Amino acid sequence: MSVRTTCPYCGVGCGLLARMTDGVAHVRGDPGHPANRGALCSKGSALGDTVGLQGRLLRPQMHGVDVEWDVALDAVAAGFRGFIEDHGPDSVAFYVSGQLLTEDYYVANKLMKGFIGSANIDTNSRLCMSSAVSAHKRAFGEDLVPTDYEDLELADLIVLVGSNLAWCHPVLHQRILKAKELRPSMRVVVIDPRRTPTCDMADLHLPLRSGTDVTLFNGLLSWLARHQVVDQAFVETHTRGAAQALLVAENTAGDVGAVARSCGLDPKTLQNFYEWFGSTERVVTLFSQGVNQSSSGTDKANSIINAHLLTGRIGRAGSGPFSITGQPNAMGGREVGGLANMLAAHMELGNPEHRRIVQEFWAAPRIAERPGLKAVDLFEAMHRGQIKAVWIMGTNPAVSLPNADRAREALRRCELVVVSDCVVQTDTTALADILLPAAAWGEKEGAVTNSDRHISRQRSFLPVPTTVRPDWWMICQVAQRLGFQDGFSYSTVAEIFDEHVRLSAAANDGARAFHLGGLIGLGEQGYAGLTPTQWPIATSGGRAAPRLFADGRFYHADGRARLVATRPRPPKFALDQEYPLVLNTGRIRDQWHTMTRSGRSPRLASHLAEPYVDMHAADALLFGTRDGTLVRIITRWGRMVARLRTSGEIARGAIFVPIHWSGPNSSDARVGALVGPGVDPVSGEPEFKNTPARVEPFVVNWYGFALARGPLSLAALSWWAGAEGGSFRSYEVAGRSVPHNWSLWARSLMRAESSADWIDYEDVNSGTYRAACLRDDRLESCLFVGSQPQLPSRSWLASLFDKPRLTASERARVLASRPQDSFPDAGATVCACFGVGRNAIEAAIADGCDDLSSLGHRLRAGTNCGSCVPELRGLLNAYRHGPVGGERPGLPDDRVEAEPRGRVSPP
Ligand code: SF4
């Protein structure tokens, strides 16, 4: 029987039906969940591939040695107690995650702020949406997302700002696509420096210069006022600050031509956008990390909100500013006060009355009185020795923080590092003194809140390994050992949830919008059966209004919203001759964060299998590099190596690098190490989208790839990146030194025994070397090396790893990498659900499939989750405008040489 649960990835918060059958996890979309109505993206569809105990942290460890739970928990409590007694409560910290469940978050925040008495608890959500939180609080008086996903279908104009929705929130992208198909008059505008796959559905793309959003939206505010597109009654009755905001907008962006020049846009395109916004009543402006991850992220978000307040387009169907969160429970974290500058239940640390309410409710011995350290400052304080002990829960800051090498050094310096995680090998667990094994998705129970305020249950459908525990249990155990038995004696997660909803209602006569009073007293059964519920829900049996502010009431003391005067500011760090490129970072379609879960799925790995940097082809030439080669990316803070691709998505002067690669899956590709430490002064959110950088060739003398069932000796390589292949792992590799004896070197790399069944081939003149290792006629590993990045196709070789033994013909052809008969080389994966490659799609298009439906009919591509639809459209468009095969990404199976070179020796 299937269990109703939710996806552990993005903030869309899709509902799932999950079950185990014969040891295999099956996951499909829940048709009854309001977020996705049965749809899933490629990541959600592949969740079944990612469960299992391989790579799991299964026992508590101290300094690498397995210990019993009591020993580990005693050590955590003793360590924290010692530092608190000697150096005060502010000498310790928690660094938590938007992937924790609400109940985990709740008790962590309660322990730190109410019992330890410090506000030093911050979260990786600081890195993705804290600017939106600050902007909401400035504009509305409380951190409130006013909209519902349905507004995306009801709008006549959707403005996507800094959001690659097609890759980062694919199910919402699908919902908009369907709505647009039904109602072609609906318009979509994308505002993004990159031409991302999301632009495929755009009626207008504004490729603004990175960091100029405030100028663009101040220009809009000024244009709206000059053209009398102002809801005067709404502004006068329900807002304050309009005059000052308009004055600043007029002074900084009063001329459309000047705004266009400043933003690097075509003036007609900009004018077009302003006119569309001005003439459309139902407008949703959806914004995401492209807005938030900036040293002026809060102002950017407020400049967007200003336009909605001036026109009164908020609180109505199909209208409003809409911040989309990156993580599954970023919203839940905000609700419990999981950020260092919040209290709990949307109450404020700086408000004495709020502190009193919370302290009395918790019966806490003390309450934090001032904000704690935000993520970047927290690790800085650790670096200088001010933070003596930290507990990191479910996140990997050694990879994900800006200036990540310094964060790693901070963890090395910290006297006590505790990490609770479900994965044993990450860059952060490697630095832990104490490791606590946490229950994983599918094993644990709790609640999450998605981007449109729906609270849903995550439920277990897998057995919990006997030696792992949920995070809330560990936190409560440590709290009890610190002497706080009374506040942390929960026996079930439902009890914690009940306390959380009661706190939301405490002394809340409507002064705070966050109100879950209607969920009080659910009991174990009610909690077990809780269906997706949108807040606010103040009374039992009540139904939340899908959108906030319909009555024009906001949550500043005077009940009015604020237009905030926003002055454009340049990014924190300026370009110069040494670092002339803007480094932008972000997600790719089929991976999640540092790949500890999504990286286990072979089909997800097959989309983009190695770290890359995307660059304009003309800039690539200028920097002496070319598509498919390796390059080094350098900033003032760090350096990394990645494959160069010239996708055509990026403007001159900028580069884009994905965030997902880390120590366990690549030799040198932690882009966080390159990102500058600049943060927004209000929110503390780092500027991940704008770091000055340069690129130079990473000179190697050979390129190669290896497929292997077992581990390789990777230290022998100048560069490598690994990906899951199912029955093998694939490695892209490269080297500077050329071995004197390739055969000996390759045997060492592939850890082949001297008695191994070994076949190889070398052509010294062309720099080609190929080898394969078999055991009992089963392929164990193979290595292909050449002097250029173009190498043989991996498709057929990969298929051989599924065979218990090779036939004589397969064995004879293995070094040719293709069988005697023709074997279709599918190319780099486009459709992850059905494993359809680019070459197969191009062939079908050339054979007459001229639209999505015929491609779907022929290949099934794009017929399941739809995440690949933008790429399918791109290939169809490319064919219409010229032969397929123009500018293309530098992916492993795209860099395929035409024919095998040299003669392949028979074994
Ligand atoms: S859009 Fe994809 S990643 Fe996001 S919640 Fe839904 S299935 Fe998960």
PDB file of C-alpha atoms in Angstrom, residues 206-336:
ATOM      1  CA  LEU A 206      15.030  40.786 -20.634  1.00  0.00           C
ATOM      2  CA  PRO A 207      18.691  39.715 -20.322  1.00  0.00           C
ATOM      3  CA  LEU A 208      19.520  42.438 -17.853  1.00  0.00           C
ATOM      4  CA  ARG A 209      23.045  43.152 -16.717  1.00  0.00           C
ATOM      5  CA  SER A 210      23.717  41.196 -13.544  1.00  0.00           C
ATOM      6  CA  GLY A 211      22.838  43.139 -10.390  1.00  0.00           C
ATOM      7  CA  THR A 212      20.740  45.899 -12.006  1.00  0.00           C
ATOM      8  CA  ASP A 213      17.302  44.667 -10.892  1.00  0.00           C
ATOM      9  CA  VAL A 214      16.622  47.611  -8.568  1.00  0.00           C
ATOM     10  CA  THR A 215      17.206  50.055 -11.409  1.00  0.00           C
ATOM     11  CA  LEU A 216      14.850  48.074 -13.635  1.00  0.00           C
ATOM     12  CA  PHE A 217      12.057  47.941 -11.044  1.00  0.00           C
ATOM     13  CA  ASN A 218      12.577  51.541  -9.912  1.00  0.00           C
ATOM     14  CA  GLY A 219      12.172  52.371 -13.601  1.00  0.00           C
ATOM     15  CA  LEU A 220       8.920  50.411 -13.609  1.00  0.00           C
ATOM     16  CA  LEU A 221       7.654  52.224 -10.488  1.00  0.00           C
ATOM     17  CA  SER A 222       8.446  55.579 -12.004  1.00  0.00           C
ATOM     18  CA  TRP A 223       6.859  54.600 -15.356  1.00  0.00           C
ATOM     19  CA  LEU A 224       3.683  53.412 -13.603  1.00  0.00           C
ATOM     20  CA  ALA A 225       3.359  56.692 -11.717  1.00  0.00           C
ATOM     21  CA  ARG A 226       3.971  58.823 -14.793  1.00  0.00           C
ATOM     22  CA  HIS A 227       1.356  56.865 -16.726  1.00  0.00           C
ATOM     23  CA  GLN A 228      -1.134  57.019 -13.838  1.00  0.00           C
ATOM     24  CA  VAL A 229      -1.207  53.269 -13.386  1.00  0.00           C
ATOM     25  CA  VAL A 230      -1.682  53.764  -9.662  1.00  0.00           C
ATOM     26  CA  ASP A 231      -4.432  52.407  -7.428  1.00  0.00           C
ATOM     27  CA  GLN A 232      -4.779  55.670  -5.575  1.00  0.00           C
ATOM     28  CA  ALA A 233      -7.447  54.463  -3.162  1.00  0.00           C
ATOM     29  CA  PHE A 234      -5.412  51.399  -2.207  1.00  0.00           C
ATOM     30  CA  VAL A 235      -2.209  53.402  -1.811  1.00  0.00           C
ATOM     31  CA  GLU A 236      -3.902  56.039   0.356  1.00  0.00           C
ATOM     32  CA  THR A 237      -5.844  53.610   2.523  1.00  0.00           C
ATOM     33  CA  HIS A 238      -3.487  50.684   2.889  1.00  0.00           C
ATOM     34  CA  THR A 239       0.111  51.817   2.422  1.00  0.00           C
ATOM     35  CA  ARG A 240       2.738  54.254   3.563  1.00  0.00           C
ATOM     36  CA  GLY A 241       5.976  55.363   1.944  1.00  0.00           C
ATOM     37  CA  ALA A 242       4.747  55.729  -1.634  1.00  0.00           C
ATOM     38  CA  ALA A 243       5.878  59.327  -2.039  1.00  0.00           C
ATOM     39  CA  GLN A 244       9.425  58.649  -0.883  1.00  0.00           C
ATOM     40  CA  ALA A 245       9.717  55.426  -2.878  1.00  0.00           C
ATOM     41  CA  LEU A 246       8.503  57.241  -5.992  1.00  0.00           C
ATOM     42  CA  LEU A 247      10.857  60.144  -5.444  1.00  0.00           C
ATOM     43  CA  VAL A 248      13.831  57.797  -5.224  1.00  0.00           C
ATOM     44  CA  ALA A 249      12.594  55.791  -8.213  1.00  0.00           C
ATOM     45  CA  GLU A 250      12.165  58.953 -10.254  1.00  0.00           C
ATOM     46  CA  ASN A 251      15.610  60.219  -9.291  1.00  0.00           C
ATOM     47  CA  THR A 252      17.388  56.950  -9.966  1.00  0.00           C
ATOM     48  CA  ALA A 253      15.424  55.492 -12.879  1.00  0.00           C
ATOM     49  CA  GLY A 254      13.088  58.118 -14.265  1.00  0.00           C
ATOM     50  CA  ASP A 255      14.172  57.795 -17.855  1.00  0.00           C
ATOM     51  CA  VAL A 256      13.474  54.567 -19.726  1.00  0.00           C
ATOM     52  CA  GLY A 257      16.412  55.054 -22.110  1.00  0.00           C
ATOM     53  CA  ALA A 258      18.847  55.574 -19.238  1.00  0.00           C
ATOM     54  CA  VAL A 259      17.428  52.560 -17.392  1.00  0.00           C
ATOM     55  CA  ALA A 260      17.856  50.451 -20.519  1.00  0.00           C
ATOM     56  CA  ARG A 261      21.482  51.560 -20.852  1.00  0.00           C
ATOM     57  CA  SER A 262      22.167  50.911 -17.196  1.00  0.00           C
ATOM     58  CA  CYS A 263      20.598  47.444 -17.365  1.00  0.00           C
ATOM     59  CA  GLY A 264      22.176  46.596 -20.730  1.00  0.00           C
ATOM     60  CA  LEU A 265      18.754  46.167 -22.362  1.00  0.00           C
ATOM     61  CA  ASP A 266      17.162  47.122 -25.628  1.00  0.00           C
ATOM     62  CA  PRO A 267      15.000  50.214 -24.800  1.00  0.00           C
ATOM     63  CA  LYS A 268      12.072  48.935 -26.877  1.00  0.00           C
ATOM     64  CA  THR A 269      12.047  45.603 -25.067  1.00  0.00           C
ATOM     65  CA  LEU A 270      12.142  47.386 -21.726  1.00  0.00           C
ATOM     66  CA  GLN A 271       9.368  49.762 -22.771  1.00  0.00           C
ATOM     67  CA  ASN A 272       7.366  46.763 -23.904  1.00  0.00           C
ATOM     68  CA  PHE A 273       7.704  45.153 -20.495  1.00  0.00           C
ATOM     69  CA  TYR A 274       6.662  48.343 -18.698  1.00  0.00           C
ATOM     70  CA  GLU A 275       3.626  48.684 -20.970  1.00  0.00           C
ATOM     71  CA  TRP A 276       2.591  45.072 -20.436  1.00  0.00           C
ATOM     72  CA  PHE A 277       2.913  45.436 -16.689  1.00  0.00           C
ATOM     73  CA  GLY A 278       1.014  48.714 -16.769  1.00  0.00           C
ATOM     74  CA  SER A 279      -1.853  47.427 -18.876  1.00  0.00           C
ATOM     75  CA  THR A 280      -2.416  44.062 -17.152  1.00  0.00           C
ATOM     76  CA  GLU A 281      -4.489  43.843 -13.991  1.00  0.00           C
ATOM     77  CA  ARG A 282      -3.623  40.270 -13.091  1.00  0.00           C
ATOM     78  CA  VAL A 283       0.156  40.173 -12.690  1.00  0.00           C
ATOM     79  CA  VAL A 284       2.240  37.743 -10.650  1.00  0.00           C
ATOM     80  CA  THR A 285       5.934  38.573 -10.217  1.00  0.00           C
ATOM     81  CA  LEU A 286       7.689  35.391  -9.160  1.00  0.00           C
ATOM     82  CA  PHE A 287      11.221  35.797  -7.886  1.00  0.00           C
ATOM     83  CA  SER A 288      13.860  33.463  -6.640  1.00  0.00           C
ATOM     84  CA  GLN A 289      17.582  33.156  -5.998  1.00  0.00           C
ATOM     85  CA  GLY A 290      18.567  35.500  -8.835  1.00  0.00           C
ATOM     86  CA  VAL A 291      16.977  38.259  -6.776  1.00  0.00           C
ATOM     87  CA  ASN A 292      17.763  37.019  -3.264  1.00  0.00           C
ATOM     88  CA  GLN A 293      21.423  36.002  -3.615  1.00  0.00           C
ATOM     89  CA  SER A 294      22.759  39.508  -3.910  1.00  0.00           C
ATOM     90  CA  SER A 295      24.374  42.171  -1.743  1.00  0.00           C
ATOM     91  CA  SER A 296      21.234  44.206  -2.466  1.00  0.00           C
ATOM     92  CA  GLY A 297      18.809  41.259  -2.444  1.00  0.00           C
ATOM     93  CA  THR A 298      16.409  42.792   0.081  1.00  0.00           C
ATOM     94  CA  ASP A 299      16.145  46.012  -1.913  1.00  0.00           C
ATOM     95  CA  LYS A 300      15.630  44.037  -5.108  1.00  0.00           C
ATOM     96  CA  ALA A 301      12.719  42.151  -3.560  1.00  0.00           C
ATOM     97  CA  ASN A 302      11.234  45.364  -2.141  1.00  0.00           C
ATOM     98  CA  SER A 303      11.517  47.105  -5.507  1.00  0.00           C
ATOM     99  CA  ILE A 304       9.387  44.276  -6.946  1.00  0.00           C
ATOM    100  CA  ILE A 305       6.865  44.452  -4.095  1.00  0.00           C
ATOM    101  CA  ASN A 306       6.651  48.258  -4.503  1.00  0.00           C
ATOM    102  CA  ALA A 307       5.254  47.857  -8.036  1.00  0.00           C
ATOM    103  CA  HIS A 308       2.517  45.561  -6.740  1.00  0.00           C
ATOM    104  CA  LEU A 309       1.626  47.850  -3.848  1.00  0.00           C
ATOM    105  CA  LEU A 310       1.477  50.951  -6.059  1.00  0.00           C
ATOM    106  CA  THR A 311      -0.961  49.242  -8.415  1.00  0.00           C
ATOM    107  CA  GLY A 312      -2.903  47.434  -5.672  1.00  0.00           C
ATOM    108  CA  ARG A 313      -2.113  44.154  -7.400  1.00  0.00           C
ATOM    109  CA  ILE A 314      -1.862  42.078  -4.279  1.00  0.00           C
ATOM    110  CA  GLY A 315      -4.379  40.015  -2.332  1.00  0.00           C
ATOM    111  CA  ARG A 316      -6.402  39.390  -5.480  1.00  0.00           C
ATOM    112  CA  ALA A 317      -6.726  36.297  -7.641  1.00  0.00           C
ATOM    113  CA  GLY A 318      -3.913  36.105 -10.188  1.00  0.00           C
ATOM    114  CA  SER A 319      -1.938  38.979  -8.624  1.00  0.00           C
ATOM    115  CA  GLY A 320       0.949  39.499  -6.273  1.00  0.00           C
ATOM    116  CA  PRO A 321       4.674  39.239  -5.646  1.00  0.00           C
ATOM    117  CA  PHE A 322       5.637  35.582  -5.180  1.00  0.00           C
ATOM    118  CA  SER A 323       8.890  34.486  -3.557  1.00  0.00           C
ATOM    119  CA  ILE A 324       9.633  30.848  -4.373  1.00  0.00           C
ATOM    120  CA  THR A 325      11.848  29.021  -1.907  1.00  0.00           C
ATOM    121  CA  GLY A 326      14.599  26.667  -2.919  1.00  0.00           C
ATOM    122  CA  GLN A 327      14.324  24.031  -0.200  1.00  0.00           C
ATOM    123  CA  PRO A 328      11.501  21.718   0.850  1.00  0.00           C
ATOM    124  CA  ASN A 329      11.065  23.203   4.300  1.00  0.00           C
ATOM    125  CA  ALA A 330      12.576  26.670   4.111  1.00  0.00           C
ATOM    126  CA  MET A 331       9.114  27.979   4.969  1.00  0.00           C
ATOM    127  CA  GLY A 332       8.738  25.635   7.947  1.00  0.00           C
ATOM    128  CA  GLY A 333      12.089  26.866   9.235  1.00  0.00           C
ATOM    129  CA  ARG A 334      10.861  30.437   9.001  1.00  0.00           C
ATOM    130  CA  GLU A 335       7.692  29.515  10.912  1.00  0.00           C
ATOM    131  CA  VAL A 336       9.582  28.115  13.891  1.00  0.00           C
TER     132      VAL A 336
END
